[in-house]
Tab-separated table of C-alpha atoms and ligand atoms in Angstrom:
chain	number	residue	atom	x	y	z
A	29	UNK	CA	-33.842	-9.788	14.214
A	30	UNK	CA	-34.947	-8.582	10.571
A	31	UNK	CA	-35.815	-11.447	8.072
A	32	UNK	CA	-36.922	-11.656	4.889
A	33	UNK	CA	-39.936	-13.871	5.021
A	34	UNK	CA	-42.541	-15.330	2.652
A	35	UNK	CA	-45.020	-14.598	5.549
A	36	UNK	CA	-48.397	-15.522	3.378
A	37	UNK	CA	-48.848	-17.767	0.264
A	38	UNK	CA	-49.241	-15.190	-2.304
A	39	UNK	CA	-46.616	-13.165	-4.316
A	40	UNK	CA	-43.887	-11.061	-2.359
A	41	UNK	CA	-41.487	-11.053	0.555
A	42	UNK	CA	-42.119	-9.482	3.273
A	43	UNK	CA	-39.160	-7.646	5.992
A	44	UNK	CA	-40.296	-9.048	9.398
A	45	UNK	CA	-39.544	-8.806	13.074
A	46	UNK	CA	-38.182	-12.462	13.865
A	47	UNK	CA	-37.096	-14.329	16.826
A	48	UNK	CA	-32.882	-14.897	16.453
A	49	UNK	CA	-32.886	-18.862	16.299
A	50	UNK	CA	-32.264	-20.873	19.002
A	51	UNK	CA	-29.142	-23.598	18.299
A	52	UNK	CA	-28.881	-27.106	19.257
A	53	UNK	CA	-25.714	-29.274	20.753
A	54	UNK	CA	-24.490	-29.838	16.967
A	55	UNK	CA	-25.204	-25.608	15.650
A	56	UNK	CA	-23.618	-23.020	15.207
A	57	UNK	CA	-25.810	-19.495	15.301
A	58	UNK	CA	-24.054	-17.168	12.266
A	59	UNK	CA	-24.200	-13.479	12.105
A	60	UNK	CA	-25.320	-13.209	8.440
A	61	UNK	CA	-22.710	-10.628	6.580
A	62	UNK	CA	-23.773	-10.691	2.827
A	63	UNK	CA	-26.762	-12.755	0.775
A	64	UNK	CA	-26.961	-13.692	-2.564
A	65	UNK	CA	-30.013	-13.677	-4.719
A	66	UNK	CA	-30.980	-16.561	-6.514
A	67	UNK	CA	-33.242	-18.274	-9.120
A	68	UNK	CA	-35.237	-20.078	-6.509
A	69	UNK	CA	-35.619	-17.417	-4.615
A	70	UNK	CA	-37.475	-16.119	-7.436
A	71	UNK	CA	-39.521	-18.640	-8.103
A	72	UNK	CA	-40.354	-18.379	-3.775
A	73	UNK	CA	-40.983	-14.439	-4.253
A	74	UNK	CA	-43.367	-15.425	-7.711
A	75	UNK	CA	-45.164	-18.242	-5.593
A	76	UNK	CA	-45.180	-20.398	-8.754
A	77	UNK	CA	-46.622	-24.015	-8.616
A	78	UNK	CA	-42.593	-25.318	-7.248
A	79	UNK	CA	-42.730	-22.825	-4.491
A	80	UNK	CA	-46.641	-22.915	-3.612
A	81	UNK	CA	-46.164	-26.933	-3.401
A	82	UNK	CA	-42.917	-26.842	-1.958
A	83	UNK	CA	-42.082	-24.169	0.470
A	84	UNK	CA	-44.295	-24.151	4.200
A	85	UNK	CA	-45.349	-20.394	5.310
A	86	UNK	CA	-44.059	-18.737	6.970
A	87	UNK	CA	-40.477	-19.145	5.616
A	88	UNK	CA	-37.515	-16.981	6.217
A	89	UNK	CA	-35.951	-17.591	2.415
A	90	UNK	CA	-32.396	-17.343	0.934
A	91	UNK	CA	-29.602	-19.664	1.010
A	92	UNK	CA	-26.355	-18.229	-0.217
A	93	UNK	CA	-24.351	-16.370	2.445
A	94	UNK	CA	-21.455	-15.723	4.545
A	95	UNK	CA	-21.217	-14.509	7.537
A	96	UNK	CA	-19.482	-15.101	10.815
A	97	UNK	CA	-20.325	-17.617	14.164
A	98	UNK	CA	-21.205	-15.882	16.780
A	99	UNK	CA	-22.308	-19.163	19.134
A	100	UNK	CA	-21.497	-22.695	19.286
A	101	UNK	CA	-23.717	-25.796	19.928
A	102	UNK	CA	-22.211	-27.907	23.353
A	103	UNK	CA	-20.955	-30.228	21.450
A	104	UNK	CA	-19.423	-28.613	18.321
A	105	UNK	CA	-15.554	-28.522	18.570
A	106	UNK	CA	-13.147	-27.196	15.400
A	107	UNK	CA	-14.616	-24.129	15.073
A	108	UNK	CA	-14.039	-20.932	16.845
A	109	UNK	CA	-16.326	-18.333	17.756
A	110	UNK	CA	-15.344	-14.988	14.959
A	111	UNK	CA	-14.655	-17.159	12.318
A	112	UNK	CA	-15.678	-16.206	8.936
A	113	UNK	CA	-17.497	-18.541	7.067
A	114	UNK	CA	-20.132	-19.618	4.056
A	115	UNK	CA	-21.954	-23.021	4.513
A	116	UNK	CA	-23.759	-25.521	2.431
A	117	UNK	CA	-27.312	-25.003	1.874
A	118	UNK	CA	-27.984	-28.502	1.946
A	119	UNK	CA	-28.976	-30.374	5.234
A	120	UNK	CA	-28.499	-34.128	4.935
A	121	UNK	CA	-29.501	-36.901	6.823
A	122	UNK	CA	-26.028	-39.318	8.079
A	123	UNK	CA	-27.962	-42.907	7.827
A	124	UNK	CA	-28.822	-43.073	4.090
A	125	UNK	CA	-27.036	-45.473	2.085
A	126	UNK	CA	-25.662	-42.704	0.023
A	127	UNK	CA	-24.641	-40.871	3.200
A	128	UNK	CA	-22.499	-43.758	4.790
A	129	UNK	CA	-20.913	-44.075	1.727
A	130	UNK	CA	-19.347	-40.552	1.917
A	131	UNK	CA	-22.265	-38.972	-0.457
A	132	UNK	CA	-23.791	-36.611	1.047
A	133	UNK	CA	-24.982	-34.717	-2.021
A	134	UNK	CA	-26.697	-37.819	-3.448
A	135	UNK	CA	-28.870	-38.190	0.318
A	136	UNK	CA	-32.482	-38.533	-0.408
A	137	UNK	CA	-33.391	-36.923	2.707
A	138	UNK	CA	-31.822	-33.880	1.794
A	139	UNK	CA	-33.463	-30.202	3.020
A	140	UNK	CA	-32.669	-26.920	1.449
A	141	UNK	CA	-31.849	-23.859	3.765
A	142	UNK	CA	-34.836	-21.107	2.851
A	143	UNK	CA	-37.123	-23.685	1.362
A	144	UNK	CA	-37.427	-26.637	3.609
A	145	UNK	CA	-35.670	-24.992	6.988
A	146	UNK	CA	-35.366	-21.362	8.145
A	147	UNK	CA	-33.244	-19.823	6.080
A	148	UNK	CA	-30.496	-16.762	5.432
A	149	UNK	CA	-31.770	-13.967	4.804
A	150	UNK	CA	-31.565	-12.561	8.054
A	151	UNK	CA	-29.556	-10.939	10.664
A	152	UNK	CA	-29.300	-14.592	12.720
A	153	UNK	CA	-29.076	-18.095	10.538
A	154	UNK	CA	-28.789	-21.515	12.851
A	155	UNK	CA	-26.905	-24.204	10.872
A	156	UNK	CA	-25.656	-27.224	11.436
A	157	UNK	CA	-21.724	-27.051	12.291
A	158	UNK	CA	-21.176	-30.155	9.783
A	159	UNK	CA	-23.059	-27.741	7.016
A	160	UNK	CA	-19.842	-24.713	7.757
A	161	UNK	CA	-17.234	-23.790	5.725
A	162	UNK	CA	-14.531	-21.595	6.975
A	163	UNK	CA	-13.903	-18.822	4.634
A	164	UNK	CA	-10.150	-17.818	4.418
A	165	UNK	CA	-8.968	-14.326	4.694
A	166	UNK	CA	-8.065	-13.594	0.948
A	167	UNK	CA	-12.453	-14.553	0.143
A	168	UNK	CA	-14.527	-11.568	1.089
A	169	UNK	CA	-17.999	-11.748	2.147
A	170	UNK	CA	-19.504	-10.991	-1.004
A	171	UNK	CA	-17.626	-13.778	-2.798
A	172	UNK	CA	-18.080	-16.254	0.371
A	173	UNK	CA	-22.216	-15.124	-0.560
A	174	UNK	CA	-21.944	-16.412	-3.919
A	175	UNK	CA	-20.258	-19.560	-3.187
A	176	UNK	CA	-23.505	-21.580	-3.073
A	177	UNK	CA	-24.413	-21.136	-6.781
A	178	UNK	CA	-20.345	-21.209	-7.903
A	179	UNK	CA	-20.704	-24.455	-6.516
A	180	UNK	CA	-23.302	-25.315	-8.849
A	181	UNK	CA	-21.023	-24.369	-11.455
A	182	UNK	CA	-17.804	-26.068	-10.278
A	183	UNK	CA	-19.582	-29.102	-9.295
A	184	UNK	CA	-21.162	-29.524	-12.892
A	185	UNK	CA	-17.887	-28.075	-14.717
A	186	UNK	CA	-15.587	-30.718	-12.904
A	187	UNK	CA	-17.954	-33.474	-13.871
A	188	UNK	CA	-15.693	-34.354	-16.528
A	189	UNK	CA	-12.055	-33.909	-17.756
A	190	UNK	CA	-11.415	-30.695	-19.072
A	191	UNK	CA	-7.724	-30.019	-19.913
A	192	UNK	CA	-7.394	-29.728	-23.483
A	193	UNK	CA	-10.713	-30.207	-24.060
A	194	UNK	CA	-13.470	-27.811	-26.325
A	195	UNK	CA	-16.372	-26.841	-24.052
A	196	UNK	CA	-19.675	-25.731	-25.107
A	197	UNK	CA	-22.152	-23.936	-21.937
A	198	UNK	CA	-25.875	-23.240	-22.955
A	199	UNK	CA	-26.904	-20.487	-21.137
A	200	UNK	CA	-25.166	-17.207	-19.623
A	201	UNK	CA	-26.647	-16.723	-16.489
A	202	UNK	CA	-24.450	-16.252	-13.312
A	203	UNK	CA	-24.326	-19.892	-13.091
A	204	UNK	CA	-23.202	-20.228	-16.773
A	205	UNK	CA	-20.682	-17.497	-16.677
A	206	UNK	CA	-18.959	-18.723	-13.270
A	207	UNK	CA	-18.980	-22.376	-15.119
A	208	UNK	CA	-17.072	-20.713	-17.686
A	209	UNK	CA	-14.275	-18.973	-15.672
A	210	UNK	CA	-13.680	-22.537	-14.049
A	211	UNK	CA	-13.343	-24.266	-17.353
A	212	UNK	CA	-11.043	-21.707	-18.238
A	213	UNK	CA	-9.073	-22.199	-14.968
A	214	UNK	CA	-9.338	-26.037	-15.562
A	215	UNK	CA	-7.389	-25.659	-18.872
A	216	UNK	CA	-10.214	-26.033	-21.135
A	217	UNK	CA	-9.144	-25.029	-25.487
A	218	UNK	CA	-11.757	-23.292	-26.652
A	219	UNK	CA	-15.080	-21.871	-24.461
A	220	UNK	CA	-18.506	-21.057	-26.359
A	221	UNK	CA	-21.261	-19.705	-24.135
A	222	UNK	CA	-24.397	-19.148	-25.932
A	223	UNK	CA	-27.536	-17.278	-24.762
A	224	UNK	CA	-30.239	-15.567	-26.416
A	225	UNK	CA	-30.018	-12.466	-24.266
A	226	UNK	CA	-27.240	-9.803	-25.143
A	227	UNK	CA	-26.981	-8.700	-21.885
A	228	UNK	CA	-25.919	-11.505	-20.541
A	229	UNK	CA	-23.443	-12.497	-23.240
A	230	UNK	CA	-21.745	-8.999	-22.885
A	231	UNK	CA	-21.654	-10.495	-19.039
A	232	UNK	CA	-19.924	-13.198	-19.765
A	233	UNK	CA	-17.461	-11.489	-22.153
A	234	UNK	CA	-17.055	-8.870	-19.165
A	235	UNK	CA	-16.492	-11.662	-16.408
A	236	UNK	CA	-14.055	-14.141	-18.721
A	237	UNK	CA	-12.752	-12.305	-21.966
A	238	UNK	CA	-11.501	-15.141	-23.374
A	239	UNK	CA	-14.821	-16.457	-24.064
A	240	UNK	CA	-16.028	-16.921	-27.261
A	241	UNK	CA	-19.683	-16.040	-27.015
A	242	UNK	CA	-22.672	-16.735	-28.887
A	243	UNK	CA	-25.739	-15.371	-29.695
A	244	UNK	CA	-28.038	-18.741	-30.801
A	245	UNK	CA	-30.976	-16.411	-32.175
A	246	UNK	CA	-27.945	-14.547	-34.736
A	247	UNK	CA	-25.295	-16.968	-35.217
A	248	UNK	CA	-25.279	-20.529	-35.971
A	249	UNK	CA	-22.855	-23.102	-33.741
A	250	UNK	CA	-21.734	-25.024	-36.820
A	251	UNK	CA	-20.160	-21.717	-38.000
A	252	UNK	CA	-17.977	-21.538	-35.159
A	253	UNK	CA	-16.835	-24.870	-34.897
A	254	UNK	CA	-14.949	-24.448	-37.776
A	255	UNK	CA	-13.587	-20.697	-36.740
A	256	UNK	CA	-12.034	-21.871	-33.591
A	257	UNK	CA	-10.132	-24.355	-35.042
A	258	UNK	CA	-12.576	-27.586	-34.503
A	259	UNK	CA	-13.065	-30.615	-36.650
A	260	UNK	CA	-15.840	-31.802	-35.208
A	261	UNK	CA	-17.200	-30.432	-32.487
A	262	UNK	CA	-17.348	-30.248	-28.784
A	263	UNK	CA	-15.977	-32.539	-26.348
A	264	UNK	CA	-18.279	-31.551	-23.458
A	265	UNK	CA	-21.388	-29.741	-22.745
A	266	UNK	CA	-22.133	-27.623	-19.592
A	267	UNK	CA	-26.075	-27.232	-20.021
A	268	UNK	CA	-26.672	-24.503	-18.018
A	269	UNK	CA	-30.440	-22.731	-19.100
A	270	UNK	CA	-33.093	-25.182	-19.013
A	271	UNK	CA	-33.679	-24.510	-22.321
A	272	UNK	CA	-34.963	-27.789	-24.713
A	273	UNK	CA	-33.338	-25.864	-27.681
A	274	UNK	CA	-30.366	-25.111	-26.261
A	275	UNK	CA	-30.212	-28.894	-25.170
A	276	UNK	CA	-31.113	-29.960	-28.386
A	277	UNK	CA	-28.306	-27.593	-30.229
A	278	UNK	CA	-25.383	-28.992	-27.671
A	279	UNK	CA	-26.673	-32.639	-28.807
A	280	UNK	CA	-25.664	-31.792	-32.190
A	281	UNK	CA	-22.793	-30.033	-31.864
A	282	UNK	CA	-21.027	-32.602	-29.698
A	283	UNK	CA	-18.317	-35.115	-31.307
A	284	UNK	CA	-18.594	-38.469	-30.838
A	285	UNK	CA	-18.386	-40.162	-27.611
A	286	UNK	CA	-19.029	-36.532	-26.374
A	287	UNK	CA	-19.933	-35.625	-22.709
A	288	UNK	CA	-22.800	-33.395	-21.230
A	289	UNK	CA	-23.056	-32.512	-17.507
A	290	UNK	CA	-27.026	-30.971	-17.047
A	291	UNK	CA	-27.479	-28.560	-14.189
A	292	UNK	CA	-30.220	-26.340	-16.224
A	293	UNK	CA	-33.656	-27.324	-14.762
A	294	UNK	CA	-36.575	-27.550	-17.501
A	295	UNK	CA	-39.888	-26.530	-16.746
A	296	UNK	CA	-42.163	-29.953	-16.763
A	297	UNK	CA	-41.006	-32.633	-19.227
A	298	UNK	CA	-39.833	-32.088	-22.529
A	299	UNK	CA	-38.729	-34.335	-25.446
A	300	UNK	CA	-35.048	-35.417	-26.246
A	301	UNK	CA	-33.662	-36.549	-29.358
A	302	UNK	CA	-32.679	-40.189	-28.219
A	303	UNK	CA	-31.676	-42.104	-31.253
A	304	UNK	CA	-28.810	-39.368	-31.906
A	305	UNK	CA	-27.623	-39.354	-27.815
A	306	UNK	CA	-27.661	-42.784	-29.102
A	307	UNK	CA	-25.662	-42.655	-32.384
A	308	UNK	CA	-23.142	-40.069	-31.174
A	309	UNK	CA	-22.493	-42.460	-27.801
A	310	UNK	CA	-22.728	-39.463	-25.779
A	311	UNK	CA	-22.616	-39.792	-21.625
A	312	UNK	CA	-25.134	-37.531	-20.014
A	313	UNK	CA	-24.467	-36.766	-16.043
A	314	UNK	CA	-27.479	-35.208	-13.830
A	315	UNK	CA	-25.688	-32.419	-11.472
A	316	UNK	CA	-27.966	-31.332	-8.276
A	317	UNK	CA	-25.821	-29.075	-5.804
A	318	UNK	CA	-22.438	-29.186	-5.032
A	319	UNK	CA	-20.241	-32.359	-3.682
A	320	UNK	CA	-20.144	-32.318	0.158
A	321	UNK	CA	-17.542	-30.946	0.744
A	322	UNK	CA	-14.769	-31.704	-2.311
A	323	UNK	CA	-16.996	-29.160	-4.424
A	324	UNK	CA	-15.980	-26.606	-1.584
A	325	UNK	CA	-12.817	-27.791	-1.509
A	326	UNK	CA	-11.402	-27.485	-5.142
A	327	UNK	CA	-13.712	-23.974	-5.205
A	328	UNK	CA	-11.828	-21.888	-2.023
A	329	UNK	CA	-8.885	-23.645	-3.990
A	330	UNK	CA	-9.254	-22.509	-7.422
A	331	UNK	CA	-10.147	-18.554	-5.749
A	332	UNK	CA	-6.745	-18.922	-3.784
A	333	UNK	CA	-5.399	-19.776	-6.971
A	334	UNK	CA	-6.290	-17.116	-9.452
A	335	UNK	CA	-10.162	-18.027	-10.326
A	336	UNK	CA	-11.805	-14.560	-10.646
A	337	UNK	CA	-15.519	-14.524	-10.493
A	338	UNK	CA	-15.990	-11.115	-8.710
A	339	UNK	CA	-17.422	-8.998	-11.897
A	340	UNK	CA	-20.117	-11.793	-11.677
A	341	UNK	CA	-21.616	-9.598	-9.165
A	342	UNK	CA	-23.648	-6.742	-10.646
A	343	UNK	CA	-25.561	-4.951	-7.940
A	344	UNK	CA	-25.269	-4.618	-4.285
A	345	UNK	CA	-27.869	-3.066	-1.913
A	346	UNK	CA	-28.545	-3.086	1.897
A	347	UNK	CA	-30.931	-5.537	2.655
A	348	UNK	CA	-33.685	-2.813	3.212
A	349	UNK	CA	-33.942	-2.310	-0.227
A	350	UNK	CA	-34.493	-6.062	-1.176
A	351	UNK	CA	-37.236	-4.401	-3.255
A	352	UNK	CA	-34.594	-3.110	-6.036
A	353	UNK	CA	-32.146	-6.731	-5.577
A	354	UNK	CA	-35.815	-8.728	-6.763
A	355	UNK	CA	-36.508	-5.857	-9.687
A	356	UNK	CA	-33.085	-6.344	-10.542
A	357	UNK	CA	-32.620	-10.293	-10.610
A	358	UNK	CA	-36.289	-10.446	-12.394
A	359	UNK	CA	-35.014	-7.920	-15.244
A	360	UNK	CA	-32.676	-10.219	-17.097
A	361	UNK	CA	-30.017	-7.764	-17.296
A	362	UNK	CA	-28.507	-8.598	-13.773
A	363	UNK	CA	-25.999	-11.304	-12.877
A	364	UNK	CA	-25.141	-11.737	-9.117
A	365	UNK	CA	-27.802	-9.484	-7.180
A	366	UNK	CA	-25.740	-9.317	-2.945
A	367	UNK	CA	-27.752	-7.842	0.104
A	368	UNK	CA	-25.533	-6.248	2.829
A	369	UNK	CA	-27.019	-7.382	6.364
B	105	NAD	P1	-30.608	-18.011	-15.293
B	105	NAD	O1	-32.055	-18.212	-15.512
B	105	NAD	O2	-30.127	-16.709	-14.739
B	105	NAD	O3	-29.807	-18.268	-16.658
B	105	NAD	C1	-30.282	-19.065	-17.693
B	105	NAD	C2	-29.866	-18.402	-18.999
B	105	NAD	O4	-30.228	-19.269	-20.087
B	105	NAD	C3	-30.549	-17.049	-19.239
B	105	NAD	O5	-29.568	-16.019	-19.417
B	105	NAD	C4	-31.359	-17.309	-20.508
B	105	NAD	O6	-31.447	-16.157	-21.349
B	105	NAD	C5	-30.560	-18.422	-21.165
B	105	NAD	N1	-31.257	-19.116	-22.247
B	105	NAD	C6	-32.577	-19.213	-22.498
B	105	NAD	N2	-32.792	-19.872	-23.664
B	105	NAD	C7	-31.575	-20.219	-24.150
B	105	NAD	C8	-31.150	-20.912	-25.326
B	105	NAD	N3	-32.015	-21.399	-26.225
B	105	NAD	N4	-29.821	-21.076	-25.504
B	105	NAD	C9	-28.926	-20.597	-24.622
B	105	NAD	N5	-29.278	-19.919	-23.484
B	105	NAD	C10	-30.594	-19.739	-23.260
B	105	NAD	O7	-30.133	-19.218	-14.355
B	105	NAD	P2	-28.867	-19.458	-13.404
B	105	NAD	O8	-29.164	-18.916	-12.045
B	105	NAD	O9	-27.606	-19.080	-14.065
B	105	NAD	O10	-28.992	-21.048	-13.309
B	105	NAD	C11	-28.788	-21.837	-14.465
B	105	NAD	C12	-29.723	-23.032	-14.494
B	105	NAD	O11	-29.359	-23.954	-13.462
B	105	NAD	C13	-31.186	-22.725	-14.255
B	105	NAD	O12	-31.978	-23.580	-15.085
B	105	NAD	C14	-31.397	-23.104	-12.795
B	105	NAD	O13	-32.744	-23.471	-12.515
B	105	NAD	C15	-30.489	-24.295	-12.691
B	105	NAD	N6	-29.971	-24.609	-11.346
B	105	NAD	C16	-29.841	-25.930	-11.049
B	105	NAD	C17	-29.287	-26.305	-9.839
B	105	NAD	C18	-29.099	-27.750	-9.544
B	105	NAD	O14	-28.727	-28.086	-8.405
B	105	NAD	N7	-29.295	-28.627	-10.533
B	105	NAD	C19	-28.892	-25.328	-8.908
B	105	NAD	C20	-29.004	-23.982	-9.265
B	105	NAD	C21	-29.559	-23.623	-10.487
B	106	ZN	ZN1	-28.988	-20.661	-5.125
């Protein structure tokens, strides 16, 4: 089968002849339909000090898919062979703590798809039949291949109560934009996403119009406050960049007793402004994938019922010419980059 595989530890991915993966009792074997690009995958094609220290070679990358199984392990039973489906990235361990309690997104032994395991971008992906989710009719492919990192941004937008509620997200990348469609859907007041790229903020406007978008290097927060009808601030805070200042600037804008969910990843350590996280009482909440498997519950939900992410996606190209999906993600100008297999 064709893969694309980080075949040597320097910079680059590389379209290789593979073997189609063999399945165990609990597999499935997927015919991979459509791939998304992400971040990571990035960060895997840059061979950066995460991937170099991270990711074995050689590793067939990519995680975000959809596709449809095309062979089932002996003992898998509940799905059918044609079905449509995504699947969670994530393979967990079942005899954690965490685990037995239900939590399978908080299991310590967790391994990603296309960093850890053989992953999906490829003609042929073997995952584990607990790891499927059956995509229903109305969710094409190309939406079913974005559901990994929409789950990043319903998992972290669901973290806290939104109905009624004023919602600040730092940062407008896909991630960021899809985060602020769901609050939207989840009856949130007033959205604000800020960025410091124009691109993406004319994204974001594109993608959910009733946004109120900000640039942070032209216009100040504490001006808009005011404008949207605010006394005091917001009530929650979505940070979605990995940006210190953007962090900082959602510390002070919060009320009191506000709430911040953190998906945004910072490079290395940074500092944080305690005494006012402190002062203002606010509750901060880590968020690292998506809930197995109420995240991809409340998501196919939420599409069935009206959530429109599909201008999210930017640029498609056939897998062959991965070449232009990388120059396009790495540009800053993109938002969801899909490869047709
Ligand atoms: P992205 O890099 O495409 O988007 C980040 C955006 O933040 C960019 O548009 C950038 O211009 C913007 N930004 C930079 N400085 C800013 C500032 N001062 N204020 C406001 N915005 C600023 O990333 P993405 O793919 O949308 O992912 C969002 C974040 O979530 C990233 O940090 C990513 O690493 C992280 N992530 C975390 C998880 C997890 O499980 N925790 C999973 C996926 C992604
Ligand atoms: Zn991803």
């Amino acid at each position: 089968m064709k893969a694309l595989e980080k075949s040597k530890p320097e910079e680059g991915l590389w379209m290789v002849e593979a073997p189609v993966p063999e399945i165990g009792p609990e597999d499935v074997l997927i015919r991979v339909k459509r791939t998304g690009i992400c971040g990571t995958d990035i960060h895997i094609w840059n061979w950066d000090d995460w991937a170099s220290a991270t990711v074995p070679v050689p590793m067939i990358t990519g995680h975000e898919f959809a596709g449809e199984i095309v062979e089932l392990g002996r003992n898998v039973d509940g799905l059918t062979i044609g079905q449509r489906c995504s699947g969670e990235g994530h393979l967990v361990t079942h005899d954690s703590r965490q685990s037995r309690a239900g939590k399978f997104h908080l299991d310590p032994g967790t391994r990603g798809i296309g960093v850890n395991e053989q992953g999906a971008f490829a003609e042929y992906l073997r995952l584990p039949a607990f790891n499927v989710v059956p995509l229903p009719d109305e969710i094409p492919d190309e939406i079913g291949a974005i559901l990994d990192p929409l789950g990043n941004a319903v998992h972290t937008a669901l973290s806290f109560d939104l109905l009624g509620e004023d919602v600040l997200i730092t940062g407008a990348g896909p991630i960021g934009i899809m985060a602020a469609a769901v609050a939207r859907h989840a009856g949130a007041r007033n959205v604000v996403i800020t960025d410091v790229n124009p691109d993406r903020l004319d994204l974001a406007a594109h993608v959910v119009p009733s946004v109120r978008t900000v640039d942070v290097s032209r216009e100040d927060l504490h001006d808009i406050i005011p404008e949207l009808g605010m006394s005091q601030g917001f009530d929650v805070g979505l940070e979605m960049s990995g940006n210190q200042n953007a962090l900082d600037q959602m510390i002070d804008a919060l009320v009191m007793g506000g709430k911040i969910a953190l998906l945004g990843i910072p490079p290395g350590t940074s500092p944080v402004d305690w005494s006012s996280i402190v002062f203002k009482a606010i509750t901060i909440k880590g968020v690292y994938g998506r809930e197995m498997f109420e995240t991809w519950y409340k998501m196919i939900a939420m599409l069935q019922n009206g959530l429109d992410v599909s201008r999210v996606i930017t640029h498609r190209f056939p897998a062959a010419q991965f070449h232009e999906g990388f120059t396009a993600m790495k540009s800053g100008r993109s938002g969801k980059v899909v490869l047709d297999w």
